[in-house]
Each structure stands twice: as structure tokens, then as C-alpha cells.
């Protein structure tokens, strides 16, 4: 992999991570506002409240994971492109699945968008394991 391509890949992961942190922290602020103003659509629906909180926390944490993964790739060996893609795509699928499943859901069940969460989680796990193996091989 050329040095320019490696830098471009890690830069896009770093940018996505910081955008994700900013976006999902904004969602968290919005959720605090709904809680503060005692919005009935938020407080009266415990499942919605839980799914939206899961979206906020997963989105923020996975944004931080992307930043750390990018800095690791810049400092040490670059991970395989497939690992980066797994981290980047999974970091979007998981929180968006929770968010959409919380916005609209039938009585007692999460919305259909919850099906985005398990493959997103598998992609993130795959990316993390591939990065760990890549780091151990680089030594």
C-alpha cells in the first residue's frame, strides 16, 4: 500500500470519528433537552428512551474507537483495508439502527431498523480483531 493511500484511509477514518463524536454528542444534548422539558413522547415511552440512549452512547463510543484506530494506524502498522471498512461501516450501522428503531417502533418491540445492529456489531468486532492481529504481526 502506498504511503499516500495509507494516509488517505487513516485520515478518512479520523474525520469520520470526530464527526461521529460531534453528531452523537449533539443527539445526547437533544435527549437531555427532551428529558429536561419532560417531553411526553420521550418520557412516556421507555423503549424509545432506551433505544435512543443506546444510539447516543454507541455512536459516541464508536466515534472515539475510530479516532483511536486511526491514530494507531498512523503510528504503527496500517491495518488491512477490509478492517478499516468494517470499523467505519459498523460504526455507522449500530447507532443508526438503534436510532431508527427508537424513533419508530410497534408496541412492545423495537422497530425493524434494529436488524442493522447485529451485522454492524460483527463488522466492528471484525475490524477490532483484524487491527489487533495486524499490530501483533507488525512487531
PDB file of C-alpha atoms in Angstrom:
ATOM      1  CA  UNK A   1       0.000   0.000   0.000  1.00  0.00           C
ATOM      2  CA  UNK A   2       1.421   3.371  -0.921  1.00  0.00           C
ATOM      3  CA  UNK A   3       2.076   5.932   1.770  1.00  0.00           C
ATOM      4  CA  UNK A   4      -0.428   8.397   0.254  1.00  0.00           C
ATOM      5  CA  UNK A   5      -3.198   5.770   0.125  1.00  0.00           C
ATOM      6  CA  UNK A   6      -2.493   4.757   3.728  1.00  0.00           C
ATOM      7  CA  UNK A   7      -2.656   8.388   4.874  1.00  0.00           C
ATOM      8  CA  UNK A   8      -5.864   8.953   2.939  1.00  0.00           C
ATOM      9  CA  UNK A   9      -7.508   5.894   4.531  1.00  0.00           C
ATOM     10  CA  UNK A  10      -6.472   6.813   8.063  1.00  0.00           C
ATOM     11  CA  UNK A  11      -7.449  10.455   7.525  1.00  0.00           C
ATOM     12  CA  UNK A  12     -10.950   9.457   6.422  1.00  0.00           C
ATOM     13  CA  UNK A  13     -11.288   7.234   9.494  1.00  0.00           C
ATOM     14  CA  UNK A  14     -10.077  10.074  11.739  1.00  0.00           C
ATOM     15  CA  UNK A  15     -12.514  12.538  10.114  1.00  0.00           C
ATOM     16  CA  UNK A  16     -15.429  10.094  10.449  1.00  0.00           C
ATOM     17  CA  UNK A  17     -14.542   9.519  14.102  1.00  0.00           C
ATOM     18  CA  UNK A  18     -14.574  13.206  15.011  1.00  0.00           C
ATOM     19  CA  UNK A  19     -17.771  13.831  13.019  1.00  0.00           C
ATOM     20  CA  UNK A  20     -19.371  10.870  14.774  1.00  0.00           C
ATOM     21  CA  UNK A  21     -18.387  12.187  18.213  1.00  0.00           C
ATOM     22  CA  UNK A  22     -19.788  15.641  17.382  1.00  0.00           C
ATOM     23  CA  UNK A  23     -23.021  14.270  15.904  1.00  0.00           C
ATOM     24  CA  UNK A  24     -23.808  11.763  18.642  1.00  0.00           C
ATOM     25  CA  UNK A  25     -22.888  14.208  21.409  1.00  0.00           C
ATOM     26  CA  UNK A  26     -25.424  16.561  19.808  1.00  0.00           C
ATOM     27  CA  UNK A  27     -28.013  13.787  19.921  1.00  0.00           C
ATOM     28  CA  UNK A  28     -27.168  13.309  23.599  1.00  0.00           C
ATOM     29  CA  UNK A  29     -27.719  17.005  24.217  1.00  0.00           C
ATOM     30  CA  UNK A  30     -31.072  16.779  22.449  1.00  0.00           C
ATOM     31  CA  UNK A  31     -32.037  13.803  24.624  1.00  0.00           C
ATOM     32  CA  UNK A  32     -31.123  15.769  27.737  1.00  0.00           C
ATOM     33  CA  UNK A  33     -33.353  18.580  26.473  1.00  0.00           C
ATOM     34  CA  UNK A  34     -36.246  16.164  25.959  1.00  0.00           C
ATOM     35  CA  UNK A  35     -35.697  14.885  29.475  1.00  0.00           C
ATOM     36  CA  UNK A  36     -35.428  18.396  30.901  1.00  0.00           C
ATOM     37  CA  UNK A  37     -38.610  19.589  29.214  1.00  0.00           C
ATOM     38  CA  UNK A  38     -40.360  16.335  30.129  1.00  0.00           C
ATOM     39  CA  UNK A  39     -41.387  15.616  26.540  1.00  0.00           C
ATOM     40  CA  UNK A  40     -44.200  13.040  26.761  1.00  0.00           C
ATOM     41  CA  UNK A  41     -43.141  11.241  23.561  1.00  0.00           C
ATOM     42  CA  UNK A  42     -39.762  10.594  25.152  1.00  0.00           C
ATOM     43  CA  UNK A  43     -40.561  10.105  28.837  1.00  0.00           C
ATOM     44  CA  UNK A  44     -43.769   8.143  28.254  1.00  0.00           C
ATOM     45  CA  UNK A  45     -42.125   5.505  26.073  1.00  0.00           C
ATOM     46  CA  UNK A  46     -39.407   3.607  27.996  1.00  0.00           C
ATOM     47  CA  UNK A  47     -38.422   1.533  24.963  1.00  0.00           C
ATOM     48  CA  UNK A  48     -37.895   4.630  22.837  1.00  0.00           C
ATOM     49  CA  UNK A  49     -35.908   6.255  25.618  1.00  0.00           C
ATOM     50  CA  UNK A  50     -33.657   3.188  25.964  1.00  0.00           C
ATOM     51  CA  UNK A  51     -33.053   2.798  22.222  1.00  0.00           C
ATOM     52  CA  UNK A  52     -32.240   6.487  21.760  1.00  0.00           C
ATOM     53  CA  UNK A  53     -29.814   6.362  24.685  1.00  0.00           C
ATOM     54  CA  UNK A  54     -28.184   3.286  23.149  1.00  0.00           C
ATOM     55  CA  UNK A  55     -27.839   5.166  19.835  1.00  0.00           C
ATOM     56  CA  UNK A  56     -26.188   8.110  21.589  1.00  0.00           C
ATOM     57  CA  UNK A  57     -23.754   6.020  23.623  1.00  0.00           C
ATOM     58  CA  UNK A  58     -22.802   3.630  20.836  1.00  0.00           C
ATOM     59  CA  UNK A  59     -22.366   6.444  18.327  1.00  0.00           C
ATOM     60  CA  UNK A  60     -20.128   8.448  20.642  1.00  0.00           C
ATOM     61  CA  UNK A  61     -18.054   5.471  21.785  1.00  0.00           C
ATOM     62  CA  UNK A  62     -17.608   4.117  18.265  1.00  0.00           C
ATOM     63  CA  UNK A  63     -16.523   7.586  17.112  1.00  0.00           C
ATOM     64  CA  UNK A  64     -13.794   7.513  19.752  1.00  0.00           C
ATOM     65  CA  UNK A  65     -12.857   3.987  18.616  1.00  0.00           C
ATOM     66  CA  UNK A  66     -12.418   5.302  15.061  1.00  0.00           C
ATOM     67  CA  UNK A  67     -10.176   8.133  16.270  1.00  0.00           C
ATOM     68  CA  UNK A  68      -8.033   5.716  18.281  1.00  0.00           C
ATOM     69  CA  UNK A  69      -7.883   3.232  15.391  1.00  0.00           C
ATOM     70  CA  UNK A  70      -6.791   5.985  13.013  1.00  0.00           C
ATOM     71  CA  UNK A  71      -4.081   7.231  15.357  1.00  0.00           C
ATOM     72  CA  UNK A  72      -2.924   3.641  15.885  1.00  0.00           C
ATOM     73  CA  UNK A  73      -2.746   3.084  12.134  1.00  0.00           C
ATOM     74  CA  UNK A  74      -0.756   6.295  11.648  1.00  0.00           C
ATOM     75  CA  UNK A  75       1.680   5.499  14.457  1.00  0.00           C
ATOM     76  CA  UNK A  76       2.105   1.771  13.887  1.00  0.00           C
ATOM     77  CA  UNK A  77       1.354  -0.606  11.032  1.00  0.00           C
ATOM     78  CA  UNK A  78      -1.581   0.245   8.785  1.00  0.00           C
ATOM     79  CA  UNK A  79      -4.418  -2.260   9.193  1.00  0.00           C
ATOM     80  CA  UNK A  80      -5.851  -4.119   6.224  1.00  0.00           C
ATOM     81  CA  UNK A  81      -8.293  -2.050   4.195  1.00  0.00           C
ATOM     82  CA  UNK A  82     -11.074  -4.534   4.993  1.00  0.00           C
ATOM     83  CA  UNK A  83     -10.558  -3.962   8.734  1.00  0.00           C
ATOM     84  CA  UNK A  84     -10.861  -0.203   8.287  1.00  0.00           C
ATOM     85  CA  UNK A  85     -14.014  -0.601   6.215  1.00  0.00           C
ATOM     86  CA  UNK A  86     -15.502  -2.944   8.823  1.00  0.00           C
ATOM     87  CA  UNK A  87     -14.872  -0.411  11.568  1.00  0.00           C
ATOM     88  CA  UNK A  88     -16.189   2.502   9.532  1.00  0.00           C
ATOM     89  CA  UNK A  89     -19.354   0.808   8.252  1.00  0.00           C
ATOM     90  CA  UNK A  90     -20.140  -0.926  11.555  1.00  0.00           C
ATOM     91  CA  UNK A  91     -19.674   2.357  13.425  1.00  0.00           C
ATOM     92  CA  UNK A  92     -22.498   3.817  11.354  1.00  0.00           C
ATOM     93  CA  UNK A  93     -24.820   0.803  11.277  1.00  0.00           C
ATOM     94  CA  UNK A  94     -25.007   0.220  15.037  1.00  0.00           C
ATOM     95  CA  UNK A  95     -26.065   3.675  16.288  1.00  0.00           C
ATOM     96  CA  UNK A  96     -28.270   4.355  13.265  1.00  0.00           C
ATOM     97  CA  UNK A  97     -30.039   1.016  13.852  1.00  0.00           C
ATOM     98  CA  UNK A  98     -30.734   1.953  17.470  1.00  0.00           C
ATOM     99  CA  UNK A  99     -31.819   5.471  16.498  1.00  0.00           C
ATOM    100  CA  UNK A 100     -34.259   4.431  13.772  1.00  0.00           C
ATOM    101  CA  UNK A 101     -35.608   1.545  15.865  1.00  0.00           C
ATOM    102  CA  UNK A 102     -36.266   4.025  18.674  1.00  0.00           C
ATOM    103  CA  UNK A 103     -37.877   6.718  16.548  1.00  0.00           C
ATOM    104  CA  UNK A 104     -40.470   4.366  15.152  1.00  0.00           C
ATOM    105  CA  UNK A 105     -41.367   1.059  16.739  1.00  0.00           C
ATOM    106  CA  UNK A 106     -44.502  -1.044  17.160  1.00  0.00           C
ATOM    107  CA  UNK A 107     -45.918  -1.572  20.629  1.00  0.00           C
ATOM    108  CA  UNK A 108     -43.540  -3.631  22.748  1.00  0.00           C
ATOM    109  CA  UNK A 109     -40.893  -4.293  20.085  1.00  0.00           C
ATOM    110  CA  UNK A 110     -38.083  -2.236  18.630  1.00  0.00           C
ATOM    111  CA  UNK A 111     -38.505  -1.096  15.030  1.00  0.00           C
ATOM    112  CA  UNK A 112     -37.261  -3.111  12.072  1.00  0.00           C
ATOM    113  CA  UNK A 113     -34.119  -0.984  11.914  1.00  0.00           C
ATOM    114  CA  UNK A 114     -32.848  -2.875  14.956  1.00  0.00           C
ATOM    115  CA  UNK A 115     -31.715  -5.509  12.445  1.00  0.00           C
ATOM    116  CA  UNK A 116     -28.907  -3.136  11.452  1.00  0.00           C
ATOM    117  CA  UNK A 117     -27.312  -3.537  14.875  1.00  0.00           C
ATOM    118  CA  UNK A 118     -26.076  -7.188  14.869  1.00  0.00           C
ATOM    119  CA  UNK A 119     -24.259  -7.021  11.488  1.00  0.00           C
ATOM    120  CA  UNK A 120     -22.875  -3.624  12.497  1.00  0.00           C
ATOM    121  CA  UNK A 121     -21.553  -5.113  15.730  1.00  0.00           C
ATOM    122  CA  UNK A 122     -19.980  -8.014  13.840  1.00  0.00           C
ATOM    123  CA  UNK A 123     -18.258  -5.587  11.471  1.00  0.00           C
ATOM    124  CA  UNK A 124     -16.845  -3.587  14.390  1.00  0.00           C
ATOM    125  CA  UNK A 125     -15.667  -6.762  16.126  1.00  0.00           C
ATOM    126  CA  UNK A 126     -14.082  -7.990  12.885  1.00  0.00           C
ATOM    127  CA  UNK A 127     -12.298  -4.668  12.432  1.00  0.00           C
ATOM    128  CA  UNK A 128     -11.031  -4.652  16.014  1.00  0.00           C
ATOM    129  CA  UNK A 129      -9.740  -8.227  15.824  1.00  0.00           C
ATOM    130  CA  UNK A 130      -8.086  -7.591  12.445  1.00  0.00           C
ATOM    131  CA  UNK A 131      -6.381  -4.488  13.825  1.00  0.00           C
ATOM    132  CA  UNK A 132      -5.165  -6.401  16.879  1.00  0.00           C
ATOM    133  CA  UNK A 133      -3.772  -9.221  14.729  1.00  0.00           C
ATOM    134  CA  UNK A 134      -2.145  -6.700  12.418  1.00  0.00           C
ATOM    135  CA  UNK A 135      -0.450  -4.984  15.348  1.00  0.00           C
ATOM    136  CA  UNK A 136       0.859  -8.270  16.730  1.00  0.00           C
ATOM    137  CA  UNK A 137       2.280  -9.219  13.296  1.00  0.00           C
ATOM    138  CA  UNK A 138       3.970  -5.845  12.893  1.00  0.00           C
ATOM    139  CA  UNK A 139       6.189  -6.402  15.942  1.00  0.00           C
TER     140      UNK A 139
END
